[in-house]
mmCIF file of C-alpha atoms in Angstrom:
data_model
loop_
_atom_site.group_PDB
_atom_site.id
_atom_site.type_symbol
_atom_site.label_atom_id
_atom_site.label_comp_id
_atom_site.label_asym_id
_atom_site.label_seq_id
_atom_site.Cartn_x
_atom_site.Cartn_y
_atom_site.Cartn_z
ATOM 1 C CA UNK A 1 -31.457 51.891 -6.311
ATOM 2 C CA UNK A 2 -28.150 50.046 -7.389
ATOM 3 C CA UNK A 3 -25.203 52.532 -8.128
ATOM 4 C CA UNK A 4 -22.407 51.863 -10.150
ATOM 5 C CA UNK A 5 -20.425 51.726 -6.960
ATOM 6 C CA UNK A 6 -22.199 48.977 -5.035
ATOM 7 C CA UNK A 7 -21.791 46.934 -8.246
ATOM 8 C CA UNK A 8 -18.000 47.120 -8.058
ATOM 9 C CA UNK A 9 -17.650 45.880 -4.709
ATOM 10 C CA UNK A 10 -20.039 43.087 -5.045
ATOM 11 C CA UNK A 11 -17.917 41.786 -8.316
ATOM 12 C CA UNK A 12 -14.858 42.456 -6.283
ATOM 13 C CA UNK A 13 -16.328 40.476 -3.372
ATOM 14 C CA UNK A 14 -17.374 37.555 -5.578
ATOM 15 C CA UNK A 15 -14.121 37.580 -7.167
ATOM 16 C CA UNK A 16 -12.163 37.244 -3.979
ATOM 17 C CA UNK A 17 -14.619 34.992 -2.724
ATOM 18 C CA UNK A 18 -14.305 32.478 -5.810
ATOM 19 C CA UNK A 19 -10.389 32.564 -5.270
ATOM 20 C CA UNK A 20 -10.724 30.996 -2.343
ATOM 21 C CA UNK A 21 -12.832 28.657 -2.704
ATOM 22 C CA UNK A 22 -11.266 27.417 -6.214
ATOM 23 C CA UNK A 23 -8.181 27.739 -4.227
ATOM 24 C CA UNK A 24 -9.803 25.274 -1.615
ATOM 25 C CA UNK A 25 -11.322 22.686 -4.116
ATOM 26 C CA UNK A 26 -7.437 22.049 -5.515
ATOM 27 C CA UNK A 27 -5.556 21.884 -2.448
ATOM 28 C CA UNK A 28 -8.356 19.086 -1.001
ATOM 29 C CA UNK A 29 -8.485 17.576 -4.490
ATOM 30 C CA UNK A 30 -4.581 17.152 -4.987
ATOM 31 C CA UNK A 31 -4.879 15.689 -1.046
ATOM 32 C CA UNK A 32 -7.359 13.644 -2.116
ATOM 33 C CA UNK A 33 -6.011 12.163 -5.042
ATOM 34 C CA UNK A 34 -2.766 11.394 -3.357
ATOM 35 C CA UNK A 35 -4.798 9.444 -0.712
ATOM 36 C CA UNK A 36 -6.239 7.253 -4.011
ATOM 37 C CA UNK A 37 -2.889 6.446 -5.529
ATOM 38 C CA UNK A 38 -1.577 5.569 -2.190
ATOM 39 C CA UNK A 39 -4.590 3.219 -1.440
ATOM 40 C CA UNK A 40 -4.079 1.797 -4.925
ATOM 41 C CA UNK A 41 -0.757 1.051 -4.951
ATOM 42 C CA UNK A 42 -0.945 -0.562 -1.409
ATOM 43 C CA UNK A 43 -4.037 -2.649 -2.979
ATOM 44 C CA UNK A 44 -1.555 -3.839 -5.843
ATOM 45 C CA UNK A 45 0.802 -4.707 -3.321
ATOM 46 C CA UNK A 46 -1.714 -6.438 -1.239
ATOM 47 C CA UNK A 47 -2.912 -8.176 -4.223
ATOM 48 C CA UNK A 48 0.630 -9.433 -4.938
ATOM 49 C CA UNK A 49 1.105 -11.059 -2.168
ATOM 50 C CA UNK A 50 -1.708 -12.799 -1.706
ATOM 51 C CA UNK A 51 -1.251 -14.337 -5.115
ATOM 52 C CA UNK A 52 2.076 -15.562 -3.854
ATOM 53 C CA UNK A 53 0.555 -17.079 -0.972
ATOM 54 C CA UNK A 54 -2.327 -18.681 -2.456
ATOM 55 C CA UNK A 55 -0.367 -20.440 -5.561
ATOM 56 C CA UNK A 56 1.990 -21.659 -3.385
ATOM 57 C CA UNK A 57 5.444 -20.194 -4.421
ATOM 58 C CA UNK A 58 6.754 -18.561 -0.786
ATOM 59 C CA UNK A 59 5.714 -22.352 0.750
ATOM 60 C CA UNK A 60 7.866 -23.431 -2.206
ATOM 61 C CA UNK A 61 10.487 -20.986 -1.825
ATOM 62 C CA UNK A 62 10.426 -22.215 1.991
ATOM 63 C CA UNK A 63 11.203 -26.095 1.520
ATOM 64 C CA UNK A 64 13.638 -25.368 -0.849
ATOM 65 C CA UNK A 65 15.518 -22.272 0.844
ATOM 66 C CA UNK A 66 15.130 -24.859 4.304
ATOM 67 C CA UNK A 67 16.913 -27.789 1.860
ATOM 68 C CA UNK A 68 20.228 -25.496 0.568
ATOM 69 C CA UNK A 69 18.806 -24.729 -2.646
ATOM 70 C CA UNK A 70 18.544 -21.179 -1.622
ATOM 71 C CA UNK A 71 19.696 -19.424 -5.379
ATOM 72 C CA UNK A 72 16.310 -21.023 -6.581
ATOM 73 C CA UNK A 73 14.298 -20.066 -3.933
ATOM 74 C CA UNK A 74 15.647 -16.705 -4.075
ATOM 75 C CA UNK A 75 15.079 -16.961 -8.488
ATOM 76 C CA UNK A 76 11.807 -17.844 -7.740
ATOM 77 C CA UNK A 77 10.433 -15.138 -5.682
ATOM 78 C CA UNK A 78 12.618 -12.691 -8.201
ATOM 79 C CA UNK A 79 10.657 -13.819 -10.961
ATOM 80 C CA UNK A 80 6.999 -13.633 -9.208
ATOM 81 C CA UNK A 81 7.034 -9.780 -7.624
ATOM 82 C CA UNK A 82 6.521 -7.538 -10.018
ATOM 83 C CA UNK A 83 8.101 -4.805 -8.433
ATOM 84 C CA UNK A 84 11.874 -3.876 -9.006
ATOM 85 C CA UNK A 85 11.708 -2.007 -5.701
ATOM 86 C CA UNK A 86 11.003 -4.445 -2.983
ATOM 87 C CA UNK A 87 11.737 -6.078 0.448
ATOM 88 C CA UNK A 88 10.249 -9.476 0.584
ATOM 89 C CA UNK A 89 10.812 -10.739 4.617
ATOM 90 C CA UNK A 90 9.414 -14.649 4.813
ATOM 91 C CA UNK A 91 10.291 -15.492 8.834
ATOM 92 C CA UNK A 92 13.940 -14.412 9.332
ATOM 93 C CA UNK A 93 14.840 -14.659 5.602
ATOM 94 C CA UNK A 94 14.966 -11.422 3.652
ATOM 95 C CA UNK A 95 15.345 -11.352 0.008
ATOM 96 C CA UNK A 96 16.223 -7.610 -0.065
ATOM 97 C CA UNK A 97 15.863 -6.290 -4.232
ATOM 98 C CA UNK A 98 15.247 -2.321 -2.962
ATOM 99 C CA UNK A 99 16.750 0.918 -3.392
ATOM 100 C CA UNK A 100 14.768 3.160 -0.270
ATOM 101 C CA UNK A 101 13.127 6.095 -0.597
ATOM 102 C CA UNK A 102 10.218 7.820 1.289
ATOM 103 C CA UNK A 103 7.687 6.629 -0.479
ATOM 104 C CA UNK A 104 6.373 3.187 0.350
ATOM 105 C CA UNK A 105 3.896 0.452 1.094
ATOM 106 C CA UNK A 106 4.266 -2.064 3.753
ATOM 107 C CA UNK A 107 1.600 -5.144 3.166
ATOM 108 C CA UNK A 108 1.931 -8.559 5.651
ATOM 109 C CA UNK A 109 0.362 -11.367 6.415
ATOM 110 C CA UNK A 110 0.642 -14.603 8.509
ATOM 111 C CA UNK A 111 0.932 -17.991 7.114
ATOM 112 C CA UNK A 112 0.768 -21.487 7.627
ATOM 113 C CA UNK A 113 1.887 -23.402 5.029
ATOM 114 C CA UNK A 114 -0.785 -25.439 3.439
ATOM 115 C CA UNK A 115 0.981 -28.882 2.606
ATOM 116 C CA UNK A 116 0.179 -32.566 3.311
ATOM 117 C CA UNK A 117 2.869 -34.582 4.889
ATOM 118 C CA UNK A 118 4.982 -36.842 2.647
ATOM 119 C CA UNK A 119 7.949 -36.452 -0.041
ATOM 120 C CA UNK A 120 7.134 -33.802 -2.678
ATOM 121 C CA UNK A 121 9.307 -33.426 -6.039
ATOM 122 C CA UNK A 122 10.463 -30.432 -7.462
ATOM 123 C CA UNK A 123 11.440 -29.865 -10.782
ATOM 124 C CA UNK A 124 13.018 -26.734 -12.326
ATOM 125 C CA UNK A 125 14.814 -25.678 -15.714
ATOM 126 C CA UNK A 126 16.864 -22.205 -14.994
ATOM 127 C CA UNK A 127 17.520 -21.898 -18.888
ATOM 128 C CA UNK A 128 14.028 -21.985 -20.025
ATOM 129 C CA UNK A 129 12.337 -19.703 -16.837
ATOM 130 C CA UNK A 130 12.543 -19.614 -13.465
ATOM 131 C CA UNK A 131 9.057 -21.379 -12.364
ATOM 132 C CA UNK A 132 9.520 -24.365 -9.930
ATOM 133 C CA UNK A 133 6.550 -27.382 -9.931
ATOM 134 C CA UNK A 134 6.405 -29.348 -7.674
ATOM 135 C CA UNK A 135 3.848 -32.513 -7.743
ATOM 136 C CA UNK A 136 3.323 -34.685 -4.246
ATOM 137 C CA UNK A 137 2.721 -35.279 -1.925
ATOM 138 C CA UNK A 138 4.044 -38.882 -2.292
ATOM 139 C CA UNK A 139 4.414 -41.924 0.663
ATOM 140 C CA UNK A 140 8.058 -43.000 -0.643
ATOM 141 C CA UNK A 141 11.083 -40.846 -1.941
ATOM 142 C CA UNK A 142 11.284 -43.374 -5.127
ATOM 143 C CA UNK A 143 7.985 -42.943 -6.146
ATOM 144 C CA UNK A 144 8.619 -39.236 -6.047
ATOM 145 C CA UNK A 145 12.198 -39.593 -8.355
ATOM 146 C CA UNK A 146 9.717 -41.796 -10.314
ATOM 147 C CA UNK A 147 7.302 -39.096 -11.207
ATOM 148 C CA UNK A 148 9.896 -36.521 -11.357
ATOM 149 C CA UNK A 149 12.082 -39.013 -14.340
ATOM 150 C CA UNK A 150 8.559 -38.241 -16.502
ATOM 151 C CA UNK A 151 8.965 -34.624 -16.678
ATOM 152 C CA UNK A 152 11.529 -32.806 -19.058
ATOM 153 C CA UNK A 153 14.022 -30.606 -16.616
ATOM 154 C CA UNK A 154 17.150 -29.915 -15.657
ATOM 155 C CA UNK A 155 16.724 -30.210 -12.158
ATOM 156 C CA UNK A 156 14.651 -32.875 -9.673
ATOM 157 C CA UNK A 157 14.863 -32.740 -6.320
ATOM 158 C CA UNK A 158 12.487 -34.207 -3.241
ATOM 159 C CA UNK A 159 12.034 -33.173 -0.364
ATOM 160 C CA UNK A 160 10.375 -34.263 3.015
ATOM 161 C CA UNK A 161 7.961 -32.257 4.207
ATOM 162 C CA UNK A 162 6.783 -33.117 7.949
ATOM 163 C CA UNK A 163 3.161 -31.160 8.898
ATOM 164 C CA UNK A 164 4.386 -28.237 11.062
ATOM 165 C CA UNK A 165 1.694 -25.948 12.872
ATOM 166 C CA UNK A 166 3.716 -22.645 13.056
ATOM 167 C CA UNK A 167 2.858 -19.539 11.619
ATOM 168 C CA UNK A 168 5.077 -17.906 9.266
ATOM 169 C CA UNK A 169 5.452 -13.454 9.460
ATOM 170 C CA UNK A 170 5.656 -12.502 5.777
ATOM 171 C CA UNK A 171 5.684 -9.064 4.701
ATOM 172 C CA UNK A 172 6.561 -7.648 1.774
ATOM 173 C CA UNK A 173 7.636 -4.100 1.299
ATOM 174 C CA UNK A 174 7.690 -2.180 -2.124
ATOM 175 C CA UNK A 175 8.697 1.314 -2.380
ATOM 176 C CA UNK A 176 7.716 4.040 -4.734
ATOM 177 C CA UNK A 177 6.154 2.942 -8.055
#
């Protein structure tokens, strides 16, 4: 026979029982859910990067940082990460656009860069955006200036790019978005 009794301390037993675990489910859930923003913002991050790599602007950035036209470079790169928090390291050159704090994501990679031998031209207008092209490669520095004269910019430069087999560290460090 069930008395009025035993059904009070089962309810109370359930009820402290529940507590706990509903206590449980939203400590591991707001654990868990940190760990999936984290992992997506490092995958945006990642993502980044690897766009910059692939299309080619940190191997342009390179050449034209390595041939004093480092404020375009630097314009460049500004213009492609989407961050506004962000250390960008390519070799020993930073381009440093961050304010710290604890949160962050640290993504690198190694690089070679990806270019043909020969004399590539660059062409760039700062008033209309910051975007650099660059067409080549090309056997003579005239022919270059030649296909450069056909394009509609402020800006033409070429520049000799020898095949080099070292590896470039990039990394690029954005903190909390």
């Amino acid at each position: 026979m069930i008395f009025d009794s035993d059904m009070v301390i089962a309810i109370v037993i359930l009820t402290v029982g529940m507590a706990f675990y509903t206590s449980s489910l939203v400590e591991h859930g707001g654990m868990y859910g940190d760990t999936i923003k984290t992992n997506i913002f490092h995958d945006k991050v990642s993502s980044q990067l690897k766009e910059m790599v692939t299309d080619g602007t940190i191997d342009t950035a390179m050449l034209l940082k390595n041939n004093n036209e480092t404020v375009v470079a630097e314009n460049l790169i500004k213009s492609r990460v989407v961050s506004d928090n962000y250390v960008l390291t390519i070799g020993n050159w930073t381009i440093d656009n961050s304010n710290p704090t604890d949160e962050f994501v640290l993504v690198s990679t190694v690089v070679l860069i990806n270019r043909s031998e020969g004399w590539y031209g660059f062409y760039w207008n700062e008033s209309l955006n910051p975007n650099v092209n660059s067409r080549g490669p090309f056997i003579d520095e005239n022919i270059a200036y030649a296909v450069l004269g056909t394009y509609d910019s402020d800006y033409n430069k070429t520049i000799y790019y020898y095949n080099n087999n070292e590896s470039i560290d990039i990394s690029l460090k954005v903190y909390g978005e």
